Coordinates of C-alpha atoms in Angstrom, one line a residue:
Chain A
D1 CA 0.0 0.0 0.0
T2 CA 2.9 2.3 -0.7
A3 CA 1.7 5.8 -1.4
V4 CA 4.4 7.0 -3.8
S5 CA 6.6 4.3 -5.4
Q6 CA 9.5 4.8 -7.7
T7 CA 11.7 2.3 -9.6
P8 CA 14.4 1.5 -9.7
K9 CA 15.8 2.3 -6.3
Y10 CA 19.4 2.2 -7.6
L11 CA 20.8 2.9 -11.0
V12 CA 24.5 2.6 -12.0
T13 CA 25.3 3.4 -15.6
Q14 CA 28.0 4.8 -17.9
M15 CA 28.3 8.3 -19.2
G16 CA 26.4 8.8 -22.4
N17 CA 23.7 6.2 -21.7
D18 CA 20.0 6.9 -21.4
K19 CA 17.9 5.8 -18.4
S20 CA 14.4 6.1 -17.1
I21 CA 12.9 6.3 -13.6
K22 CA 9.3 5.5 -13.1
C23 CA 6.9 6.9 -10.4
E24 CA 3.4 6.0 -9.4
Q25 CA 1.2 7.4 -6.7
N26 CA -2.0 5.8 -5.3
L27 CA -3.1 8.8 -3.2
G28 CA -5.4 10.3 -5.9
H29 CA -3.4 13.5 -5.9
D30 CA -3.5 15.8 -8.9
T31 CA 0.1 17.1 -8.7
M32 CA 3.3 15.3 -9.1
Y33 CA 6.9 16.4 -8.9
W34 CA 10.5 15.4 -9.5
Y35 CA 13.2 16.7 -7.1
K36 CA 16.9 16.2 -7.3
Q37 CA 19.0 15.8 -4.2
D38 CA 22.7 16.2 -4.7
S39 CA 25.6 15.0 -2.6
K40 CA 25.3 18.1 -0.4
K41 CA 21.7 17.1 0.3
F42 CA 20.2 20.2 -1.4
L43 CA 16.7 19.5 -2.6
K44 CA 15.9 21.2 -5.9
I45 CA 12.6 21.0 -7.8
M46 CA 13.0 19.9 -11.4
F47 CA 9.4 19.5 -12.7
S48 CA 5.9 19.6 -11.6
Y49 CA 2.8 18.3 -13.3
N50 CA -0.8 19.0 -12.5
N51 CA -3.3 16.5 -13.9
K52 CA -0.8 15.5 -16.6
E53 CA 0.0 19.1 -17.6
L54 CA 3.5 20.5 -17.1
I55 CA 3.4 23.4 -14.6
I56 CA 7.1 23.9 -13.6
N57 CA 10.2 23.2 -15.6
E58 CA 13.0 24.6 -13.5
T59 CA 15.6 25.3 -16.2
V60 CA 16.5 21.7 -16.3
P61 CA 18.6 20.6 -19.4
N62 CA 16.5 19.3 -22.1
R63 CA 18.3 15.9 -21.7
F64 CA 15.7 15.4 -18.9
S65 CA 12.2 14.7 -20.2
P66 CA 9.3 14.0 -17.9
K67 CA 6.3 12.2 -19.1
S68 CA 2.9 11.9 -17.4
P69 CA 0.7 9.3 -19.1
D70 CA -2.0 9.9 -16.5
K71 CA -2.2 11.8 -13.2
A72 CA -1.0 8.8 -11.2
H73 CA 2.2 8.4 -13.1
L74 CA 5.2 10.7 -13.7
N75 CA 8.2 9.2 -15.3
L76 CA 11.6 10.8 -15.9
H77 CA 13.8 10.0 -18.9
I78 CA 17.4 11.2 -19.0
N79 CA 19.4 11.1 -22.2
S80 CA 23.2 11.3 -22.6
L81 CA 23.9 10.9 -18.9
E82 CA 26.7 13.1 -17.5
L83 CA 28.8 12.7 -14.3
G84 CA 27.0 15.7 -12.8
D85 CA 23.6 13.9 -13.1
S86 CA 24.7 11.6 -10.2
A87 CA 22.2 12.3 -7.4
V88 CA 19.1 10.9 -5.7
Y89 CA 16.0 11.7 -7.6
F90 CA 12.8 11.9 -5.6
C91 CA 9.3 11.7 -7.0
A92 CA 6.6 13.4 -4.9
S93 CA 2.9 14.1 -5.0
S94 CA 0.5 16.6 -3.4
Q95 CA -3.2 17.1 -3.3
V96 CA -3.0 20.8 -3.6
E97 CA -0.4 22.4 -6.0
G98 CA 2.3 24.0 -3.9
T99 CA 0.7 24.6 -0.5
G100 CA -0.1 21.0 0.4
E101 CA 1.9 18.3 2.0
L102 CA 4.4 16.7 -0.3
F103 CA 4.5 12.9 -0.1
F104 CA 7.9 11.7 -1.4
G105 CA 8.8 8.4 -2.9
E106 CA 11.8 6.4 -1.5
G107 CA 14.2 8.0 -4.0
S108 CA 16.2 6.6 -6.9
R109 CA 20.0 6.8 -6.5
L110 CA 21.6 7.4 -9.9
T111 CA 25.4 6.9 -10.2
V112 CA 27.0 7.8 -13.5
L113 CA 30.5 6.4 -14.0
Chain B
G1 CA 11.8 34.4 -7.0
E2 CA 11.9 33.0 -3.5
N3 CA 15.2 32.4 -1.8
V4 CA 15.3 30.4 1.5
E5 CA 18.4 30.5 3.8
Q6 CA 18.8 28.0 6.6
H7 CA 21.1 28.0 9.6
P8 CA 23.0 26.2 11.1
S9 CA 24.1 23.6 8.6
T10 CA 25.0 21.3 11.4
L11 CA 23.9 21.1 15.0
S12 CA 24.9 18.8 17.7
V13 CA 23.1 18.7 21.0
Q14 CA 23.0 16.4 24.1
E15 CA 19.9 14.3 24.6
G16 CA 17.3 16.2 26.5
D17 CA 18.5 19.6 25.3
S18 CA 16.6 21.9 22.9
A19 CA 17.4 22.5 19.3
V20 CA 16.6 25.5 17.2
I21 CA 16.9 25.8 13.4
K22 CA 16.3 29.1 11.7
C23 CA 15.3 30.1 8.2
T24 CA 14.8 33.3 6.4
Y25 CA 12.9 33.9 3.2
S26 CA 12.9 36.7 0.6
D27 CA 9.4 36.7 -0.9
S28 CA 7.1 38.7 1.3
A29 CA 4.1 37.1 -0.5
S30 CA 5.1 33.6 0.7
N31 CA 2.3 32.2 2.9
Y32 CA 3.1 28.6 3.6
F33 CA 6.2 27.3 5.5
P34 CA 6.6 23.5 6.0
W35 CA 9.4 21.6 7.8
Y36 CA 10.6 18.3 6.5
K37 CA 12.7 15.6 8.3
Q38 CA 14.9 13.3 6.4
E39 CA 16.5 10.4 8.2
L40 CA 19.6 8.9 6.8
G41 CA 18.8 7.0 3.5
K42 CA 15.1 7.8 3.8
R43 CA 12.6 10.1 2.1
P44 CA 11.8 13.6 3.4
Q45 CA 8.6 13.6 5.5
L46 CA 6.6 16.6 6.7
I47 CA 6.7 17.1 10.4
I48 CA 5.0 20.4 10.9
D49 CA 3.9 23.4 8.8
I50 CA 2.6 26.9 9.4
R51 CA 0.6 29.3 7.3
S52 CA 1.1 33.1 7.4
N53 CA -2.1 33.8 9.3
V54 CA -0.6 32.4 12.5
G55 CA 2.6 33.2 14.4
E56 CA 3.2 29.9 16.2
K57 CA 2.2 26.2 16.0
K58 CA 3.0 23.4 18.3
D59 CA 2.8 19.6 18.1
Q60 CA 4.1 17.8 21.1
R61 CA 7.9 18.4 21.3
I62 CA 8.1 20.4 18.1
A63 CA 7.0 24.0 17.4
V64 CA 7.4 26.4 14.6
T65 CA 7.4 30.2 15.0
L66 CA 6.9 32.7 12.1
N67 CA 7.8 36.4 12.0
K68 CA 6.4 37.8 8.8
T69 CA 7.8 41.3 9.4
A70 CA 11.3 40.0 9.6
K71 CA 10.6 37.2 7.1
H72 CA 12.0 34.4 9.2
F73 CA 10.7 31.2 10.8
S74 CA 12.2 28.7 13.2
L75 CA 11.8 25.1 14.2
H76 CA 12.1 24.3 17.9
I77 CA 12.6 20.8 19.2
T78 CA 12.5 20.3 23.0
E79 CA 13.7 17.3 25.0
T80 CA 15.6 16.0 22.1
Q81 CA 16.0 12.2 21.6
P82 CA 18.5 10.2 19.5
E83 CA 15.7 9.4 17.1
D84 CA 15.5 13.2 16.3
S85 CA 18.8 12.9 14.6
A86 CA 18.2 13.6 10.9
V87 CA 18.5 16.4 8.3
Y88 CA 15.8 19.0 8.7
F89 CA 14.6 21.2 5.8
C90 CA 12.6 24.3 5.9
A91 CA 10.7 25.5 2.9
A92 CA 8.6 28.4 1.6
I93 CA 6.2 28.7 -1.2
S94 CA 7.2 30.9 -4.1
S95 CA 4.3 33.0 -5.2
G96 CA 3.6 33.9 -8.8
A97 CA 2.3 32.1 -11.7
T98 CA 3.2 28.7 -10.2
N99 CA 3.2 27.7 -6.6
K100 CA 6.7 26.4 -6.1
L101 CA 8.1 25.0 -2.9
I102 CA 11.6 26.2 -2.3
F103 CA 13.7 24.3 0.2
G104 CA 16.4 25.6 2.5
T105 CA 19.8 24.0 2.4
G106 CA 19.1 21.6 5.3
T107 CA 20.4 21.2 8.9
L108 CA 22.0 18.0 10.0
L109 CA 20.9 17.5 13.6
A110 CA 22.9 15.1 15.8
V111 CA 21.5 14.2 19.2
Q112 CA 24.2 12.7 21.4
P113 CA 23.0 10.1 23.9

């Protein structure tokens, strides 16, 4: 009965490869997000979607492409991976856009070699 | 846009002592201020939040105070316990066309038994 689940939990890959992270929420929330947490623990918003519509694109390189097939899913595809992409990527959802509690997934640790 | 500064970056206290973490924000229109706790290797989770129409909110051993004039808010943890050890993040909503939650840089709290 996990509220926000993301897969895979760990990703180790070579520079230049393409990878995807999937996220699903069963809370019935309208808004979903991707956050990046770097090695210094800074949490930075990357994207938010409200009912499948892109709301926030926080000047993320276009190598990152989110896709929301329905409001319960928000996937993240990353092309041409770079060393600096190594981080923990958290998916989250909220009932209310912005001012509601964020429910985070467990995180996906991406390591680019 | 909103900018959130958080201090201190690390805090070590003895079990039973109080801990205070402070944040300042830049956008005077911000109206929602949550605090998240992230245990090692886990996801961030909301522990308390405050909206701009109140100055203080308390939940058992944790409390948050808000000074809208000075644009700062603080987290107070009393009678700290080892399980309070974690990274704590403050956040503020960025007003404008999109409601965007901006996180502070985090405080690593270590409670020494």
